Each structure stands twice: as structure tokens, then as C-alpha cells.
Short mmCIF file of C-alpha atoms in Angstrom, two decimals:
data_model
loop_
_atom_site.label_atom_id
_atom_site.label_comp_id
_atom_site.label_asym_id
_atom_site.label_seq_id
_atom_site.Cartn_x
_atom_site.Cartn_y
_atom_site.Cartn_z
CA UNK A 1 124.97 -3.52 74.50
CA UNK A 2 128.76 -2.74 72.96
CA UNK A 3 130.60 -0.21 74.95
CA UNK A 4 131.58 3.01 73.17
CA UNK A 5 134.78 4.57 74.01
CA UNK A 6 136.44 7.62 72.83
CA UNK A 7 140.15 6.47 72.57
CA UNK A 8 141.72 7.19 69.32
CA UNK A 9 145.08 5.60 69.18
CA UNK A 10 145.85 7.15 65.98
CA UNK A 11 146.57 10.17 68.21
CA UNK A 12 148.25 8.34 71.13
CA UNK A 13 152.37 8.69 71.99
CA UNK A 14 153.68 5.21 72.36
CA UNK A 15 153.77 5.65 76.21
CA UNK A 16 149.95 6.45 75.86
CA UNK A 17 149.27 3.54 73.59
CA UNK A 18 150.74 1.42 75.52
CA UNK A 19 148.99 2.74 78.49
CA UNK A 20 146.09 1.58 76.96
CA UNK A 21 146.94 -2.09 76.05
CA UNK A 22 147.79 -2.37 80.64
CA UNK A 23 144.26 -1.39 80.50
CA UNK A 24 143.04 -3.25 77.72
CA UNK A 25 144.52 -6.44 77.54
CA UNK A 26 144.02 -8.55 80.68
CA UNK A 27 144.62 -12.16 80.17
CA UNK A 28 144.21 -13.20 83.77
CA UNK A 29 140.24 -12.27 82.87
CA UNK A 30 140.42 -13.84 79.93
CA UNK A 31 139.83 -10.86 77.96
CA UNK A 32 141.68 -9.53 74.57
CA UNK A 33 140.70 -6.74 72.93
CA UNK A 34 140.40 -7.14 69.29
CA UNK A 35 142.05 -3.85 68.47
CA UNK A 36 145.33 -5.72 68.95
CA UNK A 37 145.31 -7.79 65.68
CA UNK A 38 145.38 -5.46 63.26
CA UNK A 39 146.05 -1.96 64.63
CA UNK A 40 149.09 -0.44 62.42
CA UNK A 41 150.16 1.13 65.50
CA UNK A 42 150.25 -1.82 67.77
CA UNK A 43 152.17 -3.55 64.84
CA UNK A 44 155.05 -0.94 64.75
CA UNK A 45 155.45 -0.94 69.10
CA UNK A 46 155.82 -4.66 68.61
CA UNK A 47 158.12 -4.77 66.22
CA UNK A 48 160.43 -3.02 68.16
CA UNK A 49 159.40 -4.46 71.60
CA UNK A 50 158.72 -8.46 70.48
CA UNK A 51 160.72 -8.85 67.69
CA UNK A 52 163.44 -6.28 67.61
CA UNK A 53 164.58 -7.97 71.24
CA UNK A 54 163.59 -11.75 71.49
CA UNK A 55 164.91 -15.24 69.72
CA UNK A 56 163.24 -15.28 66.71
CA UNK A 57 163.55 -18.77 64.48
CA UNK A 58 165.39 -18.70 60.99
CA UNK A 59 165.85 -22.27 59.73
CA UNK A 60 167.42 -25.79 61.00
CA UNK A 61 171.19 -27.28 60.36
CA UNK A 62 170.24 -29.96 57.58
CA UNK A 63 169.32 -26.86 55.25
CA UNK A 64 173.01 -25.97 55.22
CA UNK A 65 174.75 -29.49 55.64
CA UNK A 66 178.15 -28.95 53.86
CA UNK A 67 181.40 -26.92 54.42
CA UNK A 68 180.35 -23.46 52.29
CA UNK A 69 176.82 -23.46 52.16
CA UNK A 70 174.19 -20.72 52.97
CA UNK A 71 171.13 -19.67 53.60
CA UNK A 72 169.51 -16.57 52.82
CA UNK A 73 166.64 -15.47 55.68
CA UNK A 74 164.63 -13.12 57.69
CA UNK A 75 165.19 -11.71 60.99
CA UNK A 76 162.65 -9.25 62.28
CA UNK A 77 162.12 -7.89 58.41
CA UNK A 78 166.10 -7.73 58.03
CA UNK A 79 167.78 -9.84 55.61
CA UNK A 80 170.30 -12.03 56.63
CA UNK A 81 172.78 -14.73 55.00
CA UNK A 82 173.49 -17.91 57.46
CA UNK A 83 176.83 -19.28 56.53
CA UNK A 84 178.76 -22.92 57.44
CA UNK A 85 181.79 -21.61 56.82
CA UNK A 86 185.52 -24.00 56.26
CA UNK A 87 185.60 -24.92 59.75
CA UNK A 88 182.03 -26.04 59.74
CA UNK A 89 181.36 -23.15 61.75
CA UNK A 90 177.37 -21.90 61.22
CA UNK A 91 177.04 -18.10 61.29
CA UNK A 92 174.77 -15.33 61.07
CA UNK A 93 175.37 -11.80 59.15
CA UNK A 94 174.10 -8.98 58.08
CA UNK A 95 173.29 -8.66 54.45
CA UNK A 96 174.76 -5.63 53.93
CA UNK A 97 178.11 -4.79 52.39
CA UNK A 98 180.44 -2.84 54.68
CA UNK A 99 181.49 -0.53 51.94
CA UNK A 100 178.11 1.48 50.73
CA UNK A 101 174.67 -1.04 52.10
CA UNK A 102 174.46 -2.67 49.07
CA UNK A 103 172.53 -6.05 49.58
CA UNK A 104 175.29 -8.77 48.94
CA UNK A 105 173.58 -11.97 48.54
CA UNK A 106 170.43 -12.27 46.50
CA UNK A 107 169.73 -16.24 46.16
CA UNK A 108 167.70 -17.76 48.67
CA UNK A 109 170.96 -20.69 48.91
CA UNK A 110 174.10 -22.01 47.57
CA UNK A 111 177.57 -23.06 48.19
CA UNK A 112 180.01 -20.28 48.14
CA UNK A 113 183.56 -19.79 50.17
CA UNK A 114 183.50 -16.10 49.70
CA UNK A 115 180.69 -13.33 48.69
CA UNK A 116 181.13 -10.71 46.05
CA UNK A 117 179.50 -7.57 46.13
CA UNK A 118 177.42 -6.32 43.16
CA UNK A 119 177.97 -2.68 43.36
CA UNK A 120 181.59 -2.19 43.50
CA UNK A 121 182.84 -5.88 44.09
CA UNK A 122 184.70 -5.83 47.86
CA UNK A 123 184.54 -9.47 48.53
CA UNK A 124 184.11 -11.04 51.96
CA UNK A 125 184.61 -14.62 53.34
CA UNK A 126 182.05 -16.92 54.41
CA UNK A 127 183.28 -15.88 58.26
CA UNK A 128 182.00 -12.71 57.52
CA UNK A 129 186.07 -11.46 56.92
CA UNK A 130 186.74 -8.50 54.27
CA UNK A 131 189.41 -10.41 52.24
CA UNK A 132 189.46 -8.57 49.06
CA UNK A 133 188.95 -4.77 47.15
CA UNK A 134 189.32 -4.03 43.70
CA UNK A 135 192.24 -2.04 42.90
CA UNK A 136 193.14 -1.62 46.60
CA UNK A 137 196.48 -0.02 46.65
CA UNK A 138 196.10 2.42 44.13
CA UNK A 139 192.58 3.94 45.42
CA UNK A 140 193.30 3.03 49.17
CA UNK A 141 196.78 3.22 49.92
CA UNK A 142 197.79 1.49 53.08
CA UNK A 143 194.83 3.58 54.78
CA UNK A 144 192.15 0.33 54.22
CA UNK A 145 192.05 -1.57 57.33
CA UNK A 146 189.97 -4.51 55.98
CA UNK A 147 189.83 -5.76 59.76
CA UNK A 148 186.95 -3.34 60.72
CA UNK A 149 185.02 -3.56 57.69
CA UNK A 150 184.17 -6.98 58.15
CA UNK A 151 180.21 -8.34 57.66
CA UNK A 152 178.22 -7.42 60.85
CA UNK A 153 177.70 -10.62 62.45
CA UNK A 154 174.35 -11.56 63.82
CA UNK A 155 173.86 -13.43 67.32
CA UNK A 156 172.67 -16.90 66.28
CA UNK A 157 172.21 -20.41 68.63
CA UNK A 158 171.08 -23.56 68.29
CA UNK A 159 168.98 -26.37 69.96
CA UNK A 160 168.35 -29.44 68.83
CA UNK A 161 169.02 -28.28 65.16
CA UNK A 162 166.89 -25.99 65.13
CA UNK A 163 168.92 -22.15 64.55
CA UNK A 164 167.57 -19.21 66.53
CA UNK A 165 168.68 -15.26 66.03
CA UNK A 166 168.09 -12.00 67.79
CA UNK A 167 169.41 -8.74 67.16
CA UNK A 168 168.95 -7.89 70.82
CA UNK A 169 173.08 -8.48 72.27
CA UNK A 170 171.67 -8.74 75.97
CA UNK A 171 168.72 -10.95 75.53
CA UNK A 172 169.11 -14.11 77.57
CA UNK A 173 170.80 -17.44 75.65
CA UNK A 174 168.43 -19.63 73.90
CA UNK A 175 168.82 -22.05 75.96
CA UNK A 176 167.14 -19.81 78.94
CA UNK A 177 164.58 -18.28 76.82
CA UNK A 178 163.30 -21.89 75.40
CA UNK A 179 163.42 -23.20 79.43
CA UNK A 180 161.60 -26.35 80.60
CA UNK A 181 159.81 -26.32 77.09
CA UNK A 182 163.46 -27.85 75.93
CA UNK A 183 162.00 -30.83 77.00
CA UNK A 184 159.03 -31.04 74.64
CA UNK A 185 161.50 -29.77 71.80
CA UNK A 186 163.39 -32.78 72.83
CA UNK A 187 160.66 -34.84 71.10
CA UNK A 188 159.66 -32.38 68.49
CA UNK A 189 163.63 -32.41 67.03
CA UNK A 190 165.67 -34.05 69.23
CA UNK A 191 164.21 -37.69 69.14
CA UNK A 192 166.14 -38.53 66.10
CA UNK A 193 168.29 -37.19 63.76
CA UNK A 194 166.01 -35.07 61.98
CA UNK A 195 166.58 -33.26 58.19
CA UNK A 196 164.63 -31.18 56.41
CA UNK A 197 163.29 -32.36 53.28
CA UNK A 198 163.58 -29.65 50.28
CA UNK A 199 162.93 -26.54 50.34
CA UNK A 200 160.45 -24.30 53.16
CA UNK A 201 156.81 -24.09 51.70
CA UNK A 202 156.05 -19.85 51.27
CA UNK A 203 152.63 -18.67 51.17
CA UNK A 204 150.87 -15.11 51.94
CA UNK A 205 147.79 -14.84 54.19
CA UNK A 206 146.42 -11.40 55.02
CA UNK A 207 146.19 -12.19 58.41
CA UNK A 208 147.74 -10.80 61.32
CA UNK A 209 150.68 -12.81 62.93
CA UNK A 210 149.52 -13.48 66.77
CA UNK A 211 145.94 -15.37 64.79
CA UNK A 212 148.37 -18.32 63.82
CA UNK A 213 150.34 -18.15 67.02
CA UNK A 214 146.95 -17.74 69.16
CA UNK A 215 145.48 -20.70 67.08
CA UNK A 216 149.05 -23.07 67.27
CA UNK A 217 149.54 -22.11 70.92
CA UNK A 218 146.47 -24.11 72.48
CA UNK A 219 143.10 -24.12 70.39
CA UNK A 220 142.40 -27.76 69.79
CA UNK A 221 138.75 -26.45 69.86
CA UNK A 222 138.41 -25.54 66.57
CA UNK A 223 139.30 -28.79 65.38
CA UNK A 224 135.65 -30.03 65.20
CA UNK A 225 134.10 -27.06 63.70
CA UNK A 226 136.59 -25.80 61.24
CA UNK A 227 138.52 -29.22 60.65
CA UNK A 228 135.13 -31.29 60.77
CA UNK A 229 135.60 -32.71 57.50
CA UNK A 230 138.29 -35.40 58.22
CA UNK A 231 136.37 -36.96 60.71
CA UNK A 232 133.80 -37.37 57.34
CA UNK A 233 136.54 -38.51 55.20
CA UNK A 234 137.64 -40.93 57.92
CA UNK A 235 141.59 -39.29 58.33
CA UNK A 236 140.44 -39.83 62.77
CA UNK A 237 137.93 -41.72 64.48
CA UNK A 238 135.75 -38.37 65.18
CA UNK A 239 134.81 -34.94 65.39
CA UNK A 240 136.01 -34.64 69.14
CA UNK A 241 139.48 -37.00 68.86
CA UNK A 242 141.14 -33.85 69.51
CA UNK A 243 139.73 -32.98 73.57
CA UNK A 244 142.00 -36.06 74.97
CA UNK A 245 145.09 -35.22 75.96
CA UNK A 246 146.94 -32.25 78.06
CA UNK A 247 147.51 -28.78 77.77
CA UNK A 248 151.08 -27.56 78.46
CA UNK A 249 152.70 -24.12 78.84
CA UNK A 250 155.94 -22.76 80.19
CA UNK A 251 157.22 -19.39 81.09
CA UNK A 252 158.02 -17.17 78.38
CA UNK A 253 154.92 -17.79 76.14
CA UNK A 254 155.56 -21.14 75.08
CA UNK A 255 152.52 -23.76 75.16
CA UNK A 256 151.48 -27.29 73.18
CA UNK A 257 148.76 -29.40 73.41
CA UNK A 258 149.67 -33.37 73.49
CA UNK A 259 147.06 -35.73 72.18
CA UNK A 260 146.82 -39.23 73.87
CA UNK A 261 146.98 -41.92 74.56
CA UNK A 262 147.45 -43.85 70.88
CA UNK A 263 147.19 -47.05 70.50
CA UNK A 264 149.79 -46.94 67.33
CA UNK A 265 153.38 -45.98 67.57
CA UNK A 266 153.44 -42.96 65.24
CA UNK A 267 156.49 -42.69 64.21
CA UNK A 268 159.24 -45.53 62.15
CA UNK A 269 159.36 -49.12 64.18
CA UNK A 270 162.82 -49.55 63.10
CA UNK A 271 163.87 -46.56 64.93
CA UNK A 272 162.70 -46.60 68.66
CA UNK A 273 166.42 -47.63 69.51
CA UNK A 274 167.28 -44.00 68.44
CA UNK A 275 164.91 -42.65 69.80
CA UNK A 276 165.25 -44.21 73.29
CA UNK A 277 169.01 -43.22 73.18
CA UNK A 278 168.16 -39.56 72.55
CA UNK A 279 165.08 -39.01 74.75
CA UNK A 280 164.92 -40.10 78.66
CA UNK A 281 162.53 -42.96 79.84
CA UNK A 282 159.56 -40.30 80.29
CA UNK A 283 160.36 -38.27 76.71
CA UNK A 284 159.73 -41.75 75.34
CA UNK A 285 156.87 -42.62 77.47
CA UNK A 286 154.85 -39.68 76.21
CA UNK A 287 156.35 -40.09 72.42
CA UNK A 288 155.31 -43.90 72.17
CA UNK A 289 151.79 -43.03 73.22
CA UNK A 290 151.70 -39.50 71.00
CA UNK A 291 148.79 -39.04 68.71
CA UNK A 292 149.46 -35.50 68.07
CA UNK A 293 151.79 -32.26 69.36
CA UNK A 294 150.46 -29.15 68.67
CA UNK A 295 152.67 -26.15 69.63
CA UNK A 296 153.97 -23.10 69.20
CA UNK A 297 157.66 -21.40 70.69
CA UNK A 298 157.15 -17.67 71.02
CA UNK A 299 156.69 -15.36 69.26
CA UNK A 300 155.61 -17.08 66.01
CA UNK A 301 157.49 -20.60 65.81
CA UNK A 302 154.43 -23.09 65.47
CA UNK A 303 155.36 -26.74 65.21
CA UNK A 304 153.04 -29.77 64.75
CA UNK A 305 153.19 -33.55 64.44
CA UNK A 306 150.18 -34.85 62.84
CA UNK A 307 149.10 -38.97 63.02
CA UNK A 308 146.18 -39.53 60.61
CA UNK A 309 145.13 -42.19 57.86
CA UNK A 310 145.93 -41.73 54.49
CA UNK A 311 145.19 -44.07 51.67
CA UNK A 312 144.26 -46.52 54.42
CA UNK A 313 147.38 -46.27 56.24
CA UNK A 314 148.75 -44.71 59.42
CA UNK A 315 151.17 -41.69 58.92
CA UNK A 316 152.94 -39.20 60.82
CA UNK A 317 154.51 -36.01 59.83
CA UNK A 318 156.09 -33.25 61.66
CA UNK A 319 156.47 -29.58 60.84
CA UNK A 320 157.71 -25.90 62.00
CA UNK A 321 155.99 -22.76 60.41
CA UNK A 322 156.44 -18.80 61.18
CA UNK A 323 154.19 -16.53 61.03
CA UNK A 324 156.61 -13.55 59.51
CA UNK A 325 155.06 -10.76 59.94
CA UNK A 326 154.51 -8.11 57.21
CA UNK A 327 152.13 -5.49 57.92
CA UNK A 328 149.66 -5.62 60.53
CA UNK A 329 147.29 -7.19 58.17
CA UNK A 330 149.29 -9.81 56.35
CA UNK A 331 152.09 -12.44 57.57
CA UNK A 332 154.41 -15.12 55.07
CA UNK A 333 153.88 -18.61 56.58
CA UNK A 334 157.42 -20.73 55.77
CA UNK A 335 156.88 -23.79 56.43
CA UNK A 336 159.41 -26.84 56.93
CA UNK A 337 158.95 -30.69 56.68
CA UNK A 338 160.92 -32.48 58.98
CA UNK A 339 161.96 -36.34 59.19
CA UNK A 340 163.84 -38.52 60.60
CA UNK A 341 167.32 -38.89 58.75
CA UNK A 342 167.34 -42.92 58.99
CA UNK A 343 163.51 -43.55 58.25
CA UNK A 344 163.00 -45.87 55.30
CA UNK A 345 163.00 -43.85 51.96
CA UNK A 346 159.41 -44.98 51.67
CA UNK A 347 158.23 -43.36 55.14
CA UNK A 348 159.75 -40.34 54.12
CA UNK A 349 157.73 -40.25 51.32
CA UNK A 350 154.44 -40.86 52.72
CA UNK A 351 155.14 -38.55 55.40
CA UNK A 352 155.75 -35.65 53.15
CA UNK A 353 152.53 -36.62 51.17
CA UNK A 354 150.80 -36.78 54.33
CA UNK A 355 152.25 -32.89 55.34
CA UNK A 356 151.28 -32.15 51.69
CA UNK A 357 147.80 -33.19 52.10
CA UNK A 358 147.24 -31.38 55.58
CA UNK A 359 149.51 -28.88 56.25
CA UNK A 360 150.83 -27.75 53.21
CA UNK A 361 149.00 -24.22 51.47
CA UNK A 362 146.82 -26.32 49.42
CA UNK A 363 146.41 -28.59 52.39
CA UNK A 364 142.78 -29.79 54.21
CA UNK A 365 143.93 -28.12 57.20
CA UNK A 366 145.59 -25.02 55.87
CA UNK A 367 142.85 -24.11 53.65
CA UNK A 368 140.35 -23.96 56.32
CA UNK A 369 142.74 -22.02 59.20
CA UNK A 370 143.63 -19.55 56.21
CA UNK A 371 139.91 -18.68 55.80
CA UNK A 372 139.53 -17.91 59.60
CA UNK A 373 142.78 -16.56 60.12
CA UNK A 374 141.65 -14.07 56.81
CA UNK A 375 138.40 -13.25 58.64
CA UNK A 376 139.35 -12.69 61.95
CA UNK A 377 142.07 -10.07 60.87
CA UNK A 378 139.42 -8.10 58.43
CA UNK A 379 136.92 -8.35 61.54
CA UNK A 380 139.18 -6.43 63.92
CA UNK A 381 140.58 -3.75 61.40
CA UNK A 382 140.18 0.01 61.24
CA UNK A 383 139.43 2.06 64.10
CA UNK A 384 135.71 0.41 65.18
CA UNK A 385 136.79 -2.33 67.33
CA UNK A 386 138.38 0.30 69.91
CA UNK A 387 135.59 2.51 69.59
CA UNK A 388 133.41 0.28 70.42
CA UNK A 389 135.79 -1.79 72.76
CA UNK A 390 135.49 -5.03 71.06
CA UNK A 391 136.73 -7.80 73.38
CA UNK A 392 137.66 -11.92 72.87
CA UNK A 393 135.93 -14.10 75.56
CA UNK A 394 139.16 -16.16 76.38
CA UNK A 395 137.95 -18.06 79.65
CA UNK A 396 137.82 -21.30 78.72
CA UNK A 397 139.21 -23.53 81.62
CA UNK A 398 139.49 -20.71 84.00
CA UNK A 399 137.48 -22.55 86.68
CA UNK A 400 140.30 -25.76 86.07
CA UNK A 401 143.17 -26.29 87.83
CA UNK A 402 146.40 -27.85 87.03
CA UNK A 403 147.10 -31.64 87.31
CA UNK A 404 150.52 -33.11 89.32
CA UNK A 405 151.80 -36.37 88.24
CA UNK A 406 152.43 -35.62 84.44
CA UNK A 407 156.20 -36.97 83.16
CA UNK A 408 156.81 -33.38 82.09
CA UNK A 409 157.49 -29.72 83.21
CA UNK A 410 155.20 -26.83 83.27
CA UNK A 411 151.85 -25.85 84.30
CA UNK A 412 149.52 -29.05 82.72
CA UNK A 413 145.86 -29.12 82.56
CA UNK A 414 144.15 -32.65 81.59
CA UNK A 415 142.02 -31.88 78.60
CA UNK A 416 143.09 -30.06 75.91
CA UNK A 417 139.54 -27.75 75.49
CA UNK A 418 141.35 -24.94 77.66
CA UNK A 419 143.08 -21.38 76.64
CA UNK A 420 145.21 -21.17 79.23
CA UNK A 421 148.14 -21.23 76.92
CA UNK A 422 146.68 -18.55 74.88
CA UNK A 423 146.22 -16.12 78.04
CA UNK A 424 150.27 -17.08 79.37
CA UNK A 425 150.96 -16.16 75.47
CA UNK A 426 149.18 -12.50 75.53
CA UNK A 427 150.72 -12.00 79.79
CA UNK A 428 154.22 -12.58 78.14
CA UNK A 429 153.38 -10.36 75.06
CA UNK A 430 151.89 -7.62 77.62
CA UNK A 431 155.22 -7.90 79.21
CA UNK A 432 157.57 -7.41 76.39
CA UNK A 433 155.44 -4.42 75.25
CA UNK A 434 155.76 -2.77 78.74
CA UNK A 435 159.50 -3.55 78.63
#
């Protein structure tokens, strides 16, 4: 029998709504409501909470390699330009003229020392510096100081190449917030030199944001049902390849799942001298045995390397994706192919077919996660699913406990059939929403 309830958040305060989600949402019961995937209001309180206050990803160094390039990007629905400026200096700003809000830079990159307005042409340096207004003296006088009307600079870091933003001035450094999961980003990023090869991959699913991080996160249980083709078309050995392994998350949100052992190194032969110089004797352990890393950094940085057959032959690729959100209803997924700089020109190219062929929008895998992502969202829309209190069972593993031994940090269960990683995701998002 459903439970009827006769909460109407459309007429809740924010303190009242959220209220609601302490009572709700209890992941140490492994129990989600489904209200929380699609509720407009829910949507707008986590916008400010999540994403107006925590690290949020925006793109990696290679896109911007030379003196003078940029970047144009998101952060938290706000447009921002990501400059490497003369000094080779990568920053963040506001895309916003100083002078009246008009939107300064329009193309998604480029090389450019300076930017020029559109609407009345003040031009400003790639350092974010005011450094030039039409007919200055005459309008202005000496009254312009161009020193305070300088581009408002965005907080940006870095790890491992990969560029991180928040408009929150007191959130913790990146380094902090990313914690003992730096050390699986170590062999996500850090195991080589790494570049990203043309341009992020843009596609629309009308699907709420937390389905793709809930489903990157830990659910390497779907992978039979949904993915169960590839086992037929003979890209792995079978339908259940993906149990073996471990499930890891930190604190914060963070979680993977690591599939091993495999019996072929998936990743360039000519390269494991990098990659022992870069990763320490256990980092290499786990990479030379890796069959696949499935991941995501929160709130809604998902990363993946994939090892399957194609044509016939063994391939690897590896990948970052965010789940931007745009409504409650709909995200952008931007995805990014990343390889290793000094791979042969040839594995490059296979790798990026093999990302094409999976993970790509017109890929095996992405076609069948967009249909459930699509579903999932419609299913938990409108105001039925709190009226009748519609709950997600997510106990799976609750009766396991954690292993000791493993090379790596964080809580680790053997088998990756668990969603432990999905209910330390929804504590931490509980947490930000109460904060």
C-alpha cells in the first residue's frame, strides 16, 4: 500500500522545505525519496546551497595550452572566461564588463591578449586589468580610476590538470575538498601527462542532474541489464564482468568503483616508465591490474576509464563529464576525452574511437543511460511522488562491511554490487542543504 501524505511543498518556506528533506531523505536507511529529482523547488535550494558554495569543475589545462588563450565556461549557470594570460598565469573571471554588465566574450575559445567590449568598447587585459576607454579624457576627466573597475576575478585551482572554481570565497582549497580521493585522481589524470583531445562533446538530456551523478557514483549494477548488449556483441567476457572489483568512497561525496584484476595492461606499453615516475608503487599496482574506474567527484564531475574490445582489439579510453544542471528536469552533459600526451598517434586514435563508440551521445553506453536517466526524471515529476511518499530502496550492501588491506584510502567494500557510495553521496548532499 503507498503512503499518502499531505505535504505540499509548493507552499513550504525554505526552512520548511528543508525541514522536510531531514525527514525525508535518510541515507543511513537506505531510503531517497523520489520527490528530490525533479522538484523545482528542491532545484532552486540547491543551487544556492550545492552549487552556489562548493568546487564545481570547468575544464583541464591542455584546453588552454598557450600564452593568451581562453576558455569560455559555466560556473553554477554564470558565465565565465578562463584566461592564460602573458605570464602563463591561468585565471578565472567574470564575464561581465565592469562598465554597464554587458557580456564581453561570446566565443566558446581563442587566443586574445586583451578583451573588447561590444557595447561601448572599454577594453580589459587577459589579467582581468581595465587598460583602455574610448575617449577617456574628454568624457572622464582624471575622475576614471581604471584600477577598481577591473574584471571580477573568480576563485579557480587546480589538481592534476584538471581546473576547479567556486564562487563561495571561504569554501575550503581544492586540495581539502578533493581529500584522500586525490589519490584515485592520481591515476585518473595524474599517471601521465594527459591532454584533451578537441573539443568537449555537448548534449541535452531532460534528466535531472543527481540521476547521472547517482548512476557514476557507484551503480555497476545496471551494467547487465541496461548495458547487456556488449556482452552479446562480445566488447567483455559477460553480462556480470562488472561485480569484481571494489567499491570506494571518501568524505565529501566522492566514490568510484575499480574493476579487477585484468589480465591486460590497459593503457600504452611504451609508457609504464611515466607512469611509474608519477604514481607510487601501490597507484601503479592498482593501475597495471585496472579493468575499469568508474567515478564521480561531487557534485556532478563523473569520470570513467573504459577497457573493452573493439574491432578485435583491446582499448582503453578515459573521460570526465558534468552533469550542468539546467532546470530541475534537464542537465547539458560536456564531455572530455582525455589521453596520454606521449601515446603513439595511433593509440590516440583508437582510443577516441573507442570513447566515440561508448561514451560519446551517439555512444552504446550513452544511448541506453540517456533513456533511463529520461525516465527516471519524468517518473518522479509533479507533485505525486510526495503525495504519495514515493521512496528509492537504496540498501544494497547494507548488511557488508568494509575490507582492510586495500593499497588505497577510504571506506572499501570488495564487490562492486553495493550503494554505499550513493547513500555517502545523498548524507553529504543532506549536509550542504542544511548548511
Amino acid at each position: 500500500m503507498i503512503k499518502t501524505t499531505t505535504k505540499n511543498l509548493e507552499e513550504m518556506t525554505q526552512k520548511e522545505t528543508i525541514g522536510y528533506l531531514n525527514e525525508t531523505v535518510q541515507p543511513e536507511a537506505g531510503s531517497i525519496p523520489a520527490f528530490i529529482l525533479a522538484d523545482p523547488k528542491i532545484y532552486d535550494i540547491e543551487h544556492k546551497k550545492v552549487f552556489m558554495k562548493t568546487w564545481l569543475f570547468i575544464g583541464h589545462e591542455s584546453e588552454i595550452p598557450n600564452k593568451n588563450d581562453y576558455m569560455l565556461r559555466d560556473l553554477a549557470g554564470y558565465s565565465i572566461i578562463i584566461t592564460r594570460d602573458s605570464e602563463n598565469e591561468i585565471s578565472g573571471f567574470y564575464n561581465m564588463c565592469t562598465h554597464r554588465g554587458m557580456k564581453l566574450c561570446r566565443a566558446d575559445k581563442g587566443n586574445k591578449s586583451s578583451f573588447v567590449c561590444p557595447y561601448h568598447g572599454f577594453n580589459f587585459k587577459n589579467n582581468g586589468d581595465l587598460i583602455g576607454v574610448p575617449l577617456q579624457k574628454d568624457i572622464y576627466g582624471t575622475d576614471l580610476d581604471k584600477s577598481k573597475l577591473g574584471l571580477h576575478k573568480i576563485r579557480i585551482e587546480s589538481y592534476k590538470g584538471l581546473i576547479f572554481g567556486t564562487w563561495n570565497e571561504e569554501a575550503e582549497s581544492l586540495s581539502d575538498f578533493l581529500g584522500d580521493f586525490k589519490w584515485y585522481l592520481d591515476i585518473l589524470a595524474g599517471r601521465a601527462e594527459m591532454e584533451v583531445v578537441g573539443p568537449p562533446q555537448r548534449f541535452i538530456i531532460h534528466s535531472n542532474w543527481k540521476v547521472g551523478a547517482d548512476n557514476f557514483v557507484g551503480d555497476s549494477y545496471h551494467t547487465m541489464v541496461t548495458h547487456g548488449s556488449i556482452a552479446k556483441l562480445g566488447m567483455v567476457p559477460s553480462a556480470t564482468y562488472s561485480k569484481k572489483g571494489y567499491q570506494i568512497h571518501t568524505m565529501n561525496g566522492h566514490g568510484l568503483n575499480l574493476g579487477t584484476p585484468n589480465p591486460d595492461f590497459a593503457f600504452p606499453e611504451e609508457l609504464k616508465s611515466e607512469y611509474k615516475s608519477n604514481l607510487t608503487d601501490e597507484q601503479y599496482d592498482v593501475l597495471a591490474n585496472l579493468k575499469n574506474m568508474i567515478g564521480n567527484i561531487f557534485p556532478n564531475l563523473s569520470f570513467l576509464i573504459s577497457h573493452t574490445k573493439v574491432k578485435g582489439q583491446l582499448i582503453s579510453n578515459t573521460t570526465v563529464r558534468m552533469w550542468r544542471p539546467i532546470g530541475p528536469d534537464k542537465m547539458e552533459v560536456i564531455a572530455w576525452f582525455l589521453v596520454e600526451k606521449n601515446a603513439a598517434e595511433d593509440w590516440k586514435k583508437r582510443s577516441r574511437d573507442s570513447f566515440i563508440l561508448t561514451f560519446s551521445p551517439s555512444g552504446i553506453f550513452e544511448q541506453d543511460d540517456t533513456e533511463v536517466f529520461t525516465d527516471i526524471t519524468a517518473a518522479a515529476s509533479g507533485p505525486m511522488p510526495v503525495m504519495k511518499e514515493l521512496v528509492y530502496n537504496y540498501t544494497m550492501g547494507m548488511h557488508r562491511e568494509p575490507v582492510s588491506g586495500f593499497n588505497g584510502p577510504g571506506v572499501v567494500y570488495d564487490d562492486k554490487f553495493s550503494e554505499a557510495n550513493q547513500r555517502n553521496f545523498y548524507r553529504y548532499w543532506l549536509d550542504l542543504m542544511n548548511a
